[in-house]
Each structure stands twice: as C-alpha cells, then as structure tokens.
Amino acid sequence: MQQDKLWNDWHPVCIAEELGEDPKQVYVLGERVVIFRNEKGVHAFKDLCIHRGAALSLGKVVNGNLVCAYHAWEYNSEGVCVKIPALPCERPIPKKARATVYHCEEYLGLIWVNLGDEPAPLIKYPEYDQEGYRTIICGPYEVKANAPRIIENFLDVAHLMFVHEGMLGDADHAEVVDYEVNFIDGRFITSKIPVYQPNADGRSKGGYSDYVYEILSPTTARFTKTTEGSDEEFTILVTVNQEDHEQTRVFMLLTRNYDLDKPDEPFREFQDIIFYQDLDVVESQKPELLPLDLQAEMHLKSDALTIAYRRWLDELGIENGTIPVEETNRRKKRVVQG
Ligand code: FES
Ligand code: CO
C-alpha cells in the first residue's frame, strides 16, 4: 500500500515544448517510460517493446503510431500493436501484442505521467491561466537528492536569510515570527510569514514581504509572496520528479502579475542563482531520506511547516520519506576510453 500514494500521483517529466515529433525517454519512480505526441495528444508507455524488449523511445512516431526501432512493430495511442511487418498478412496480430500504457497529460506547460490505476487528481494552479498573470518555467534542474528533501528545502523559511543572504533574506532579520499551518481543501497552507527582502526578485527594493506557503502533494509545493500596500503577487510552484532512487528533476513555475511587459530572462536568471545556492546544501543532507521520526532531528517553532510536511508523509505511509522505486534499469552512460 505504501507505494500507492506516489504511484497514483502525477509526476512532471518534461517541459511540454520539448516534446516534439520524436518520442522521448523519461524516468518516473525508477520506471523507464517513453512519452510521445500525436494529433490526439500526449501518451506514455512503459519504455519496452513486448517483442524483444527494445526501448520504444529509440523508435519514431509515424501516422500517429509509435514504431519500434528494432522490427518496426507499430503501437497506436491505446498501446495496441496494429502492425507487425514480419507477419505474413493472413495471420492476425496476437492480442498480447500491447504496450503497457500509463496516464499522461499536458498541463501547466509540462508533461505529467501517472503510473497508477487510480490516478489522483492533477494539482490545481489557477494562476496559470488567470488574466493579468504571466507564468514562466524554470529548470528542469537535476539534483542528486530525494524529492522530500527538495520540497522541504523549499518550505524552509529560516534558511532564506543565510543561503540566500542579500537576495531573499538578511542575516540581521533572521527571526521567524510564529505562524499557523492549516489543512484546508486537501492541502496545507500557512498564515502570512513576513520575511525581510533586501532584493526581492532581483529588483533591489528592501522591505518586508509576506510569504504564504502551501503543500499540494508529497512532491509539489508553492508559495505566494505579497507586499503590504502593493497589488503585486509573485508565486513559485515547485514540483519534483523522483526519477530513480538517487536522481530527481525539479521544475519551477514562476508567476507574476506585474512587469508583464518586461523580459522574462532576469526572473529566470535570478531563480537559477537561488536554486544553485540551495543545491549544495540539499545534496549534502544526511540521511538522504527525510527522517520522519521527529525524534531524529531537532525542531524549532519556526519549523512548523516542515514538521507538518514530515508528519503528513508519515501519515500517508511514505515510510522514512522513501520514494519507493522499482529497481532501476537505467542505462549507464558508456565511457569511451580515449
Ligand atoms: Fe520491438 Fe522487435 S523489439 S519490434
Ligand atoms: Co532556498
């Protein structure tokens, strides 16, 4: 059962624009998956041809069907094999000739895959198509850390003044006021947490901003930052794909309702700097799996949100923060001796 929560969750695998005419290999929870696009939309199969086990992602899409590179068996959108070139035409295609089909959606500018039989609903992110708001995608960032460690780092208020000093926080304003964490409509949400911003969004204006954090799923979280006396809203949604037991891919959606006519690049560059500041810390954390036993580490009141996150993972039965993965059969990169 422990596996089901994540198995039935949606995992972001690539930026939608990056899926063109060719199929693409991705990993989800240790599972090798091929995604492809045809006129009906996007599709995900286990990346394995039932004939001789070749990766279907080596093939191509022809007339909307995924064609294996090895002996050109053709699979339609439903995973049914509709053509076997080596088969004399009077013989029927065996019923067993099918690909394993997973759920796949294009949503929020990303491609999402769900391996489960009872897929959870997709997360909600209403800002994405709200008028007057603009969203850009940052990443994907490749990280050697477990997904809950990455989500927890995103939810951690008290690091802003140190890891991101001079950008998102100031060491002389390091105190975190008490805040509330509530569970409403299936997600955690905090009250406003004021943080002194020396250089909010790279725009060099010092002052306090209020952060409201939300945990939307075990591998997706967001915050919205506002400033008193201003209508400006800035939201970051982070969503993490646990590709296998040690590799994750992180996507971030940055949404703003101001400077809509200004270029996106400075926002992306600022976020890249922030992310790489976090990376060294997150990849250094031991144990690699988030400890769900609250006795294992020390907690302050300012850690209320990450404590709630750990308790929730524990309740969901995501034991020890482990993302349970199948033994991965990820191909090791060949090293060419020169
Ligand atoms: Fe795919 Fe033979 S292995 S067609
Ligand atoms: Co950070």
mmCIF file with all atom_site columns, C-alpha atoms in Angstrom, residues 111-309:
data_model
loop_
_atom_site.group_PDB
_atom_site.id
_atom_site.type_symbol
_atom_site.label_atom_id
_atom_site.label_alt_id
_atom_site.label_comp_id
_atom_site.label_asym_id
_atom_site.label_entity_id
_atom_site.label_seq_id
_atom_site.pdbx_PDB_ins_code
_atom_site.Cartn_x
_atom_site.Cartn_y
_atom_site.Cartn_z
_atom_site.occupancy
_atom_site.B_iso_or_equiv
_atom_site.pdbx_formal_charge
_atom_site.auth_seq_id
_atom_site.auth_comp_id
_atom_site.auth_asym_id
_atom_site.auth_atom_id
_atom_site.pdbx_PDB_model_num
ATOM 1   C CA . ILE A 1 111 ? 4.081  16.772 -19.463 1.00 0.00 ? 111 ILE A CA 1
ATOM 2   C CA . TRP A 1 112 ? 2.862  14.741 -16.479 1.00 0.00 ? 112 TRP A CA 1
ATOM 3   C CA . VAL A 1 113 ? 2.892  10.959 -16.116 1.00 0.00 ? 113 VAL A CA 1
ATOM 4   C CA . ASN A 1 114 ? 0.893  8.846  -13.703 1.00 0.00 ? 114 ASN A CA 1
ATOM 5   C CA . LEU A 1 115 ? 1.786  5.171  -13.292 1.00 0.00 ? 115 LEU A CA 1
ATOM 6   C CA . GLY A 1 116 ? -1.189 4.237  -11.109 1.00 0.00 ? 116 GLY A CA 1
ATOM 7   C CA . ASP A 1 117 ? -4.508 2.533  -11.734 1.00 0.00 ? 117 ASP A CA 1
ATOM 8   C CA . GLU A 1 118 ? -6.381 5.073  -9.623  1.00 0.00 ? 118 GLU A CA 1
ATOM 9   C CA . PRO A 1 119 ? -4.835 8.406  -10.575 1.00 0.00 ? 119 PRO A CA 1
ATOM 10  C CA . ALA A 1 120 ? -5.116 11.231 -8.082  1.00 0.00 ? 120 ALA A CA 1
ATOM 11  C CA . PRO A 1 121 ? -6.474 14.496 -9.494  1.00 0.00 ? 121 PRO A CA 1
ATOM 12  C CA . LEU A 1 122 ? -3.941 16.821 -11.064 1.00 0.00 ? 122 LEU A CA 1
ATOM 13  C CA . ILE A 1 123 ? -2.823 19.618 -8.756  1.00 0.00 ? 123 ILE A CA 1
ATOM 14  C CA . LYS A 1 124 ? -4.596 22.948 -9.111  1.00 0.00 ? 124 LYS A CA 1
ATOM 15  C CA . TYR A 1 125 ? -2.698 26.064 -10.121 1.00 0.00 ? 125 TYR A CA 1
ATOM 16  C CA . PRO A 1 126 ? -5.333 28.677 -11.038 1.00 0.00 ? 126 PRO A CA 1
ATOM 17  C CA . GLU A 1 127 ? -2.815 31.479 -11.581 1.00 0.00 ? 127 GLU A CA 1
ATOM 18  C CA . TYR A 1 128 ? -1.514 29.688 -14.652 1.00 0.00 ? 128 TYR A CA 1
ATOM 19  C CA . ASP A 1 129 ? -4.297 30.831 -16.958 1.00 0.00 ? 129 ASP A CA 1
ATOM 20  C CA . GLN A 1 130 ? -5.576 33.763 -14.955 1.00 0.00 ? 130 GLN A CA 1
ATOM 21  C CA . GLU A 1 131 ? -5.769 37.008 -16.860 1.00 0.00 ? 131 GLU A CA 1
ATOM 22  C CA . GLY A 1 132 ? -3.137 39.528 -15.836 1.00 0.00 ? 132 GLY A CA 1
ATOM 23  C CA . TYR A 1 133 ? -0.737 36.817 -14.674 1.00 0.00 ? 133 TYR A CA 1
ATOM 24  C CA . ARG A 1 134 ? 2.279  35.515 -16.517 1.00 0.00 ? 134 ARG A CA 1
ATOM 25  C CA . THR A 1 135 ? 3.995  32.190 -15.854 1.00 0.00 ? 135 THR A CA 1
ATOM 26  C CA . ILE A 1 136 ? 7.469  31.113 -16.908 1.00 0.00 ? 136 ILE A CA 1
ATOM 27  C CA . ILE A 1 137 ? 9.053  27.729 -16.340 1.00 0.00 ? 137 ILE A CA 1
ATOM 28  C CA . CYS A 1 138 ? 12.474 27.394 -14.718 1.00 0.00 ? 138 CYS A CA 1
ATOM 29  C CA . GLY A 1 139 ? 14.600 24.292 -14.832 1.00 0.00 ? 139 GLY A CA 1
ATOM 30  C CA . PRO A 1 140 ? 14.414 21.426 -15.048 1.00 0.00 ? 140 PRO A CA 1
ATOM 31  C CA . TYR A 1 141 ? 17.184 21.225 -12.505 1.00 0.00 ? 141 TYR A CA 1
ATOM 32  C CA . GLU A 1 142 ? 18.835 17.862 -11.978 1.00 0.00 ? 142 GLU A CA 1
ATOM 33  C CA . VAL A 1 143 ? 19.511 17.075 -8.354  1.00 0.00 ? 143 VAL A CA 1
ATOM 34  C CA . LYS A 1 144 ? 21.094 14.128 -6.587  1.00 0.00 ? 144 LYS A CA 1
ATOM 35  C CA . ALA A 1 145 ? 18.726 14.155 -3.622  1.00 0.00 ? 145 ALA A CA 1
ATOM 36  C CA . ASN A 1 146 ? 15.451 12.613 -2.566  1.00 0.00 ? 146 ASN A CA 1
ATOM 37  C CA . ALA A 1 147 ? 12.311 14.570 -3.565  1.00 0.00 ? 147 ALA A CA 1
ATOM 38  C CA . PRO A 1 148 ? 11.087 15.239 0.018   1.00 0.00 ? 148 PRO A CA 1
ATOM 39  C CA . ARG A 1 149 ? 14.451 16.828 0.873   1.00 0.00 ? 149 ARG A CA 1
ATOM 40  C CA . ILE A 1 150 ? 13.961 19.232 -2.046  1.00 0.00 ? 150 ILE A CA 1
ATOM 41  C CA . ILE A 1 151 ? 10.360 20.047 -1.126  1.00 0.00 ? 151 ILE A CA 1
ATOM 42  C CA . GLU A 1 152 ? 11.354 20.561 2.487   1.00 0.00 ? 152 GLU A CA 1
ATOM 43  C CA . ASN A 1 153 ? 14.104 22.975 1.488   1.00 0.00 ? 153 ASN A CA 1
ATOM 44  C CA . PHE A 1 154 ? 11.529 24.959 -0.488  1.00 0.00 ? 154 PHE A CA 1
ATOM 45  C CA . LEU A 1 155 ? 9.242  25.090 2.569   1.00 0.00 ? 155 LEU A CA 1
ATOM 46  C CA . ASP A 1 156 ? 12.012 26.152 4.911   1.00 0.00 ? 156 ASP A CA 1
ATOM 47  C CA . VAL A 1 157 ? 11.661 29.824 5.876   1.00 0.00 ? 157 VAL A CA 1
ATOM 48  C CA . ALA A 1 158 ? 14.645 30.155 8.193   1.00 0.00 ? 158 ALA A CA 1
ATOM 49  C CA . HIS A 1 159 ? 17.298 29.430 5.543   1.00 0.00 ? 159 HIS A CA 1
ATOM 50  C CA . LEU A 1 160 ? 16.395 32.395 3.341   1.00 0.00 ? 160 LEU A CA 1
ATOM 51  C CA . MET A 1 161 ? 18.485 34.797 5.451   1.00 0.00 ? 161 MET A CA 1
ATOM 52  C CA . PHE A 1 162 ? 21.625 32.688 5.165   1.00 0.00 ? 162 PHE A CA 1
ATOM 53  C CA . VAL A 1 163 ? 21.693 30.598 1.995   1.00 0.00 ? 163 VAL A CA 1
ATOM 54  C CA . HIS A 1 164 ? 20.149 33.474 0.035   1.00 0.00 ? 164 HIS A CA 1
ATOM 55  C CA . GLU A 1 165 ? 21.519 36.360 2.056   1.00 0.00 ? 165 GLU A CA 1
ATOM 56  C CA . GLY A 1 166 ? 21.358 39.658 0.231   1.00 0.00 ? 166 GLY A CA 1
ATOM 57  C CA . MET A 1 167 ? 18.771 38.268 -2.182  1.00 0.00 ? 167 MET A CA 1
ATOM 58  C CA . LEU A 1 168 ? 15.833 36.716 -0.335  1.00 0.00 ? 168 LEU A CA 1
ATOM 59  C CA . GLY A 1 169 ? 16.835 37.408 3.233   1.00 0.00 ? 169 GLY A CA 1
ATOM 60  C CA . ASP A 1 170 ? 19.060 39.336 5.560   1.00 0.00 ? 170 ASP A CA 1
ATOM 61  C CA . ALA A 1 171 ? 21.026 37.802 8.440   1.00 0.00 ? 171 ALA A CA 1
ATOM 62  C CA . ASP A 1 172 ? 20.201 40.799 10.658  1.00 0.00 ? 172 ASP A CA 1
ATOM 63  C CA . HIS A 1 173 ? 16.486 39.997 10.208  1.00 0.00 ? 173 HIS A CA 1
ATOM 64  C CA . ALA A 1 174 ? 16.688 36.252 10.826  1.00 0.00 ? 174 ALA A CA 1
ATOM 65  C CA . GLU A 1 175 ? 13.913 35.814 13.386  1.00 0.00 ? 175 GLU A CA 1
ATOM 66  C CA . VAL A 1 176 ? 10.879 33.947 12.147  1.00 0.00 ? 176 VAL A CA 1
ATOM 67  C CA . VAL A 1 177 ? 7.610  35.008 13.734  1.00 0.00 ? 177 VAL A CA 1
ATOM 68  C CA . ASP A 1 178 ? 5.155  32.319 14.840  1.00 0.00 ? 178 ASP A CA 1
ATOM 69  C CA . TYR A 1 179 ? 2.817  31.340 12.055  1.00 0.00 ? 179 TYR A CA 1
ATOM 70  C CA . GLU A 1 180 ? -0.093 28.960 11.577  1.00 0.00 ? 180 GLU A CA 1
ATOM 71  C CA . VAL A 1 181 ? -0.251 25.858 9.437   1.00 0.00 ? 181 VAL A CA 1
ATOM 72  C CA . ASN A 1 182 ? -3.751 24.717 8.488   1.00 0.00 ? 182 ASN A CA 1
ATOM 73  C CA . PHE A 1 183 ? -5.010 21.798 6.445   1.00 0.00 ? 183 PHE A CA 1
ATOM 74  C CA . ILE A 1 184 ? -7.764 23.119 4.158   1.00 0.00 ? 184 ILE A CA 1
ATOM 75  C CA . ASP A 1 185 ? -9.196 21.537 0.980   1.00 0.00 ? 185 ASP A CA 1
ATOM 76  C CA . GLY A 1 186 ? -6.661 18.743 0.950   1.00 0.00 ? 186 GLY A CA 1
ATOM 77  C CA . ARG A 1 187 ? -3.565 20.888 1.219   1.00 0.00 ? 187 ARG A CA 1
ATOM 78  C CA . PHE A 1 188 ? -1.515 22.597 3.909   1.00 0.00 ? 188 PHE A CA 1
ATOM 79  C CA . ILE A 1 189 ? -1.491 26.381 3.936   1.00 0.00 ? 189 ILE A CA 1
ATOM 80  C CA . THR A 1 190 ? 0.295  28.789 6.245   1.00 0.00 ? 190 THR A CA 1
ATOM 81  C CA . SER A 1 191 ? -0.678 32.198 7.506   1.00 0.00 ? 191 SER A CA 1
ATOM 82  C CA . LYS A 1 192 ? 1.404  35.095 6.212   1.00 0.00 ? 192 LYS A CA 1
ATOM 83  C CA . ILE A 1 193 ? 5.072  34.880 7.205   1.00 0.00 ? 193 ILE A CA 1
ATOM 84  C CA . PRO A 1 194 ? 6.931  38.195 6.952   1.00 0.00 ? 194 PRO A CA 1
ATOM 85  C CA . VAL A 1 195 ? 10.474 37.970 5.607   1.00 0.00 ? 195 VAL A CA 1
ATOM 86  C CA . TYR A 1 196 ? 12.793 40.935 5.133   1.00 0.00 ? 196 TYR A CA 1
ATOM 87  C CA . GLN A 1 197 ? 13.711 41.081 1.439   1.00 0.00 ? 197 GLN A CA 1
ATOM 88  C CA . PRO A 1 198 ? 16.855 43.022 0.636   1.00 0.00 ? 198 PRO A CA 1
ATOM 89  C CA . ASN A 1 199 ? 16.442 42.398 -3.079  1.00 0.00 ? 199 ASN A CA 1
ATOM 90  C CA . ALA A 1 200 ? 13.033 40.909 -3.818  1.00 0.00 ? 200 ALA A CA 1
ATOM 91  C CA . ASP A 1 201 ? 13.023 39.125 -7.205  1.00 0.00 ? 201 ASP A CA 1
ATOM 92  C CA . GLY A 1 202 ? 16.284 40.844 -8.103  1.00 0.00 ? 202 GLY A CA 1
ATOM 93  C CA . ARG A 1 203 ? 14.582 44.228 -8.095  1.00 0.00 ? 203 ARG A CA 1
ATOM 94  C CA . SER A 1 204 ? 16.637 45.733 -5.287  1.00 0.00 ? 204 SER A CA 1
ATOM 95  C CA . LYS A 1 205 ? 13.960 47.097 -3.007  1.00 0.00 ? 205 LYS A CA 1
ATOM 96  C CA . GLY A 1 206 ? 14.445 46.432 0.664   1.00 0.00 ? 206 GLY A CA 1
ATOM 97  C CA . GLY A 1 207 ? 11.468 45.757 2.952   1.00 0.00 ? 207 GLY A CA 1
ATOM 98  C CA . TYR A 1 208 ? 9.227  43.062 4.356   1.00 0.00 ? 208 TYR A CA 1
ATOM 99  C CA . SER A 1 209 ? 7.226  40.737 2.125   1.00 0.00 ? 209 SER A CA 1
ATOM 100 C CA . ASP A 1 210 ? 4.694  38.152 3.261   1.00 0.00 ? 210 ASP A CA 1
ATOM 101 C CA . TYR A 1 211 ? 5.070  34.512 2.232   1.00 0.00 ? 211 TYR A CA 1
ATOM 102 C CA . VAL A 1 212 ? 2.117  32.120 2.219   1.00 0.00 ? 212 VAL A CA 1
ATOM 103 C CA . TYR A 1 213 ? 3.241  28.538 1.675   1.00 0.00 ? 213 TYR A CA 1
ATOM 104 C CA . GLU A 1 214 ? 1.136  25.598 0.503   1.00 0.00 ? 214 GLU A CA 1
ATOM 105 C CA . ILE A 1 215 ? 1.897  21.880 0.228   1.00 0.00 ? 215 ILE A CA 1
ATOM 106 C CA . LEU A 1 216 ? -0.178 20.479 -2.626  1.00 0.00 ? 216 LEU A CA 1
ATOM 107 C CA . SER A 1 217 ? 1.145  16.932 -2.846  1.00 0.00 ? 217 SER A CA 1
ATOM 108 C CA . PRO A 1 218 ? 4.102  14.973 -1.435  1.00 0.00 ? 218 PRO A CA 1
ATOM 109 C CA . THR A 1 219 ? 6.216  16.278 -4.310  1.00 0.00 ? 219 THR A CA 1
ATOM 110 C CA . THR A 1 220 ? 4.597  19.658 -5.100  1.00 0.00 ? 220 THR A CA 1
ATOM 111 C CA . ALA A 1 221 ? 4.526  22.885 -3.105  1.00 0.00 ? 221 ALA A CA 1
ATOM 112 C CA . ARG A 1 222 ? 4.117  26.601 -3.712  1.00 0.00 ? 222 ARG A CA 1
ATOM 113 C CA . PHE A 1 223 ? 4.359  29.979 -2.090  1.00 0.00 ? 223 PHE A CA 1
ATOM 114 C CA . THR A 1 224 ? 2.873  33.338 -2.910  1.00 0.00 ? 224 THR A CA 1
ATOM 115 C CA . LYS A 1 225 ? 4.735  36.453 -1.942  1.00 0.00 ? 225 LYS A CA 1
ATOM 116 C CA . THR A 1 226 ? 2.936  39.764 -1.484  1.00 0.00 ? 226 THR A CA 1
ATOM 117 C CA . THR A 1 227 ? 3.901  43.113 -0.019  1.00 0.00 ? 227 THR A CA 1
ATOM 118 C CA . GLU A 1 228 ? 1.604  45.274 2.041   1.00 0.00 ? 228 GLU A CA 1
ATOM 119 C CA . GLY A 1 229 ? 0.340  48.292 0.142   1.00 0.00 ? 229 GLY A CA 1
ATOM 120 C CA . SER A 1 230 ? 1.016  46.660 -3.227  1.00 0.00 ? 230 SER A CA 1
ATOM 121 C CA . ASP A 1 231 ? -1.134 44.512 -5.556  1.00 0.00 ? 231 ASP A CA 1
ATOM 122 C CA . GLU A 1 232 ? 1.870  42.645 -6.820  1.00 0.00 ? 232 GLU A CA 1
ATOM 123 C CA . GLU A 1 233 ? 1.852  38.890 -6.380  1.00 0.00 ? 233 GLU A CA 1
ATOM 124 C CA . PHE A 1 234 ? 4.707  36.537 -7.052  1.00 0.00 ? 234 PHE A CA 1
ATOM 125 C CA . THR A 1 235 ? 4.177  32.778 -6.882  1.00 0.00 ? 235 THR A CA 1
ATOM 126 C CA . ILE A 1 236 ? 6.556  29.867 -7.263  1.00 0.00 ? 236 ILE A CA 1
ATOM 127 C CA . LEU A 1 237 ? 5.267  26.361 -7.725  1.00 0.00 ? 237 LEU A CA 1
ATOM 128 C CA . VAL A 1 238 ? 7.876  23.650 -7.323  1.00 0.00 ? 238 VAL A CA 1
ATOM 129 C CA . THR A 1 239 ? 7.227  20.119 -8.492  1.00 0.00 ? 239 THR A CA 1
ATOM 130 C CA . VAL A 1 240 ? 9.741  17.307 -8.343  1.00 0.00 ? 240 VAL A CA 1
ATOM 131 C CA . ASN A 1 241 ? 10.030 14.093 -10.306 1.00 0.00 ? 241 ASN A CA 1
ATOM 132 C CA . GLN A 1 242 ? 11.803 11.306 -8.439  1.00 0.00 ? 242 GLN A CA 1
ATOM 133 C CA . GLU A 1 243 ? 13.374 9.626  -11.446 1.00 0.00 ? 243 GLU A CA 1
ATOM 134 C CA . ASP A 1 244 ? 15.044 6.843  -9.530  1.00 0.00 ? 244 ASP A CA 1
ATOM 135 C CA . HIS A 1 245 ? 16.352 6.272  -6.036  1.00 0.00 ? 245 HIS A CA 1
ATOM 136 C CA . GLU A 1 246 ? 19.019 8.965  -6.277  1.00 0.00 ? 246 GLU A CA 1
ATOM 137 C CA . GLN A 1 247 ? 18.130 11.269 -9.151  1.00 0.00 ? 247 GLN A CA 1
ATOM 138 C CA . THR A 1 248 ? 15.425 13.925 -9.221  1.00 0.00 ? 248 THR A CA 1
ATOM 139 C CA . ARG A 1 249 ? 14.363 16.536 -11.723 1.00 0.00 ? 249 ARG A CA 1
ATOM 140 C CA . VAL A 1 250 ? 12.913 19.782 -10.422 1.00 0.00 ? 250 VAL A CA 1
ATOM 141 C CA . PHE A 1 251 ? 10.552 22.089 -12.307 1.00 0.00 ? 251 PHE A CA 1
ATOM 142 C CA . MET A 1 252 ? 9.557  25.546 -11.118 1.00 0.00 ? 252 MET A CA 1
ATOM 143 C CA . LEU A 1 253 ? 6.726  27.717 -12.354 1.00 0.00 ? 253 LEU A CA 1
ATOM 144 C CA . LEU A 1 254 ? 7.204  31.409 -11.620 1.00 0.00 ? 254 LEU A CA 1
ATOM 145 C CA . THR A 1 255 ? 4.058  33.500 -11.876 1.00 0.00 ? 255 THR A CA 1
ATOM 146 C CA . ARG A 1 256 ? 3.843  37.270 -11.574 1.00 0.00 ? 256 ARG A CA 1
ATOM 147 C CA . ASN A 1 257 ? 1.106  39.839 -12.079 1.00 0.00 ? 257 ASN A CA 1
ATOM 148 C CA . TYR A 1 258 ? 3.471  42.766 -12.608 1.00 0.00 ? 258 TYR A CA 1
ATOM 149 C CA . ASP A 1 259 ? 6.187  43.735 -15.110 1.00 0.00 ? 259 ASP A CA 1
ATOM 150 C CA . LEU A 1 260 ? 4.263  41.765 -17.700 1.00 0.00 ? 260 LEU A CA 1
ATOM 151 C CA . ASP A 1 261 ? 5.863  43.787 -20.477 1.00 0.00 ? 261 ASP A CA 1
ATOM 152 C CA . LYS A 1 262 ? 9.369  43.249 -19.115 1.00 0.00 ? 262 LYS A CA 1
ATOM 153 C CA . PRO A 1 263 ? 11.577 40.380 -20.348 1.00 0.00 ? 263 PRO A CA 1
ATOM 154 C CA . ASP A 1 264 ? 11.356 37.045 -18.530 1.00 0.00 ? 264 ASP A CA 1
ATOM 155 C CA . GLU A 1 265 ? 15.057 36.325 -18.632 1.00 0.00 ? 265 GLU A CA 1
ATOM 156 C CA . PRO A 1 266 ? 16.077 38.279 -15.491 1.00 0.00 ? 266 PRO A CA 1
ATOM 157 C CA . PHE A 1 267 ? 13.455 36.382 -13.461 1.00 0.00 ? 267 PHE A CA 1
ATOM 158 C CA . ARG A 1 268 ? 14.805 33.087 -14.752 1.00 0.00 ? 268 ARG A CA 1
ATOM 159 C CA . GLU A 1 269 ? 18.411 34.075 -14.129 1.00 0.00 ? 269 GLU A CA 1
ATOM 160 C CA . PHE A 1 270 ? 17.600 35.171 -10.576 1.00 0.00 ? 270 PHE A CA 1
ATOM 161 C CA . GLN A 1 271 ? 15.812 31.879 -9.887  1.00 0.00 ? 271 GLN A CA 1
ATOM 162 C CA . ASP A 1 272 ? 18.719 29.856 -11.308 1.00 0.00 ? 272 ASP A CA 1
ATOM 163 C CA . ILE A 1 273 ? 21.086 31.588 -8.871  1.00 0.00 ? 273 ILE A CA 1
ATOM 164 C CA . ILE A 1 274 ? 18.721 30.927 -5.954  1.00 0.00 ? 274 ILE A CA 1
ATOM 165 C CA . PHE A 1 275 ? 18.306 27.292 -6.922  1.00 0.00 ? 275 PHE A CA 1
ATOM 166 C CA . TYR A 1 276 ? 22.022 26.621 -7.215  1.00 0.00 ? 276 TYR A CA 1
ATOM 167 C CA . GLN A 1 277 ? 22.547 28.242 -3.815  1.00 0.00 ? 277 GLN A CA 1
ATOM 168 C CA . ASP A 1 278 ? 20.209 25.608 -2.351  1.00 0.00 ? 278 ASP A CA 1
ATOM 169 C CA . LEU A 1 279 ? 21.659 22.727 -4.345  1.00 0.00 ? 279 LEU A CA 1
ATOM 170 C CA . ASP A 1 280 ? 24.894 22.254 -2.393  1.00 0.00 ? 280 ASP A CA 1
ATOM 171 C CA . VAL A 1 281 ? 23.025 22.195 0.906   1.00 0.00 ? 281 VAL A CA 1
ATOM 172 C CA . VAL A 1 282 ? 20.313 19.803 -0.249  1.00 0.00 ? 282 VAL A CA 1
ATOM 173 C CA . GLU A 1 283 ? 22.741 17.373 -1.851  1.00 0.00 ? 283 GLU A CA 1
ATOM 174 C CA . SER A 1 284 ? 24.814 17.396 1.351   1.00 0.00 ? 284 SER A CA 1
ATOM 175 C CA . GLN A 1 285 ? 21.984 16.429 3.712   1.00 0.00 ? 285 GLN A CA 1
ATOM 176 C CA . LYS A 1 286 ? 22.219 13.155 5.639   1.00 0.00 ? 286 LYS A CA 1
ATOM 177 C CA . PRO A 1 287 ? 20.403 10.920 5.873   1.00 0.00 ? 287 PRO A CA 1
ATOM 178 C CA . GLU A 1 288 ? 19.385 11.151 2.223   1.00 0.00 ? 288 GLU A CA 1
ATOM 179 C CA . LEU A 1 289 ? 15.834 10.141 3.105   1.00 0.00 ? 289 LEU A CA 1
ATOM 180 C CA . LEU A 1 290 ? 13.888 12.670 5.120   1.00 0.00 ? 290 LEU A CA 1
ATOM 181 C CA . PRO A 1 291 ? 13.695 11.410 8.720   1.00 0.00 ? 291 PRO A CA 1
ATOM 182 C CA . LEU A 1 292 ? 10.014 11.073 9.594   1.00 0.00 ? 292 LEU A CA 1
ATOM 183 C CA . ASP A 1 293 ? 10.718 10.121 13.167  1.00 0.00 ? 293 ASP A CA 1
ATOM 184 C CA . LEU A 1 294 ? 10.512 13.565 14.764  1.00 0.00 ? 294 LEU A CA 1
ATOM 185 C CA . GLN A 1 295 ? 12.948 12.493 17.479  1.00 0.00 ? 295 GLN A CA 1
ATOM 186 C CA . ALA A 1 296 ? 15.673 12.036 14.889  1.00 0.00 ? 296 ALA A CA 1
ATOM 187 C CA . GLU A 1 297 ? 16.436 15.740 14.399  1.00 0.00 ? 297 GLU A CA 1
ATOM 188 C CA . MET A 1 298 ? 15.823 18.959 16.322  1.00 0.00 ? 298 MET A CA 1
ATOM 189 C CA . HIS A 1 299 ? 12.914 21.248 15.615  1.00 0.00 ? 299 HIS A CA 1
ATOM 190 C CA . LEU A 1 300 ? 12.012 24.845 16.383  1.00 0.00 ? 300 LEU A CA 1
ATOM 191 C CA . LYS A 1 301 ? 8.648  26.502 16.282  1.00 0.00 ? 301 LYS A CA 1
ATOM 192 C CA . SER A 1 302 ? 9.789  28.177 13.065  1.00 0.00 ? 302 SER A CA 1
ATOM 193 C CA . ASP A 1 303 ? 9.998  24.680 11.536  1.00 0.00 ? 303 ASP A CA 1
ATOM 194 C CA . ALA A 1 304 ? 6.230  24.181 11.961  1.00 0.00 ? 304 ALA A CA 1
ATOM 195 C CA . LEU A 1 305 ? 5.652  23.836 8.221   1.00 0.00 ? 305 LEU A CA 1
ATOM 196 C CA . THR A 1 306 ? 8.357  21.255 7.613   1.00 0.00 ? 306 THR A CA 1
ATOM 197 C CA . ILE A 1 307 ? 7.203  19.352 10.715  1.00 0.00 ? 307 ILE A CA 1
ATOM 198 C CA . ALA A 1 308 ? 3.690  19.278 9.227   1.00 0.00 ? 308 ALA A CA 1
ATOM 199 C CA . TYR A 1 309 ? 5.172  18.007 5.964   1.00 0.00 ? 309 TYR A CA 1
#
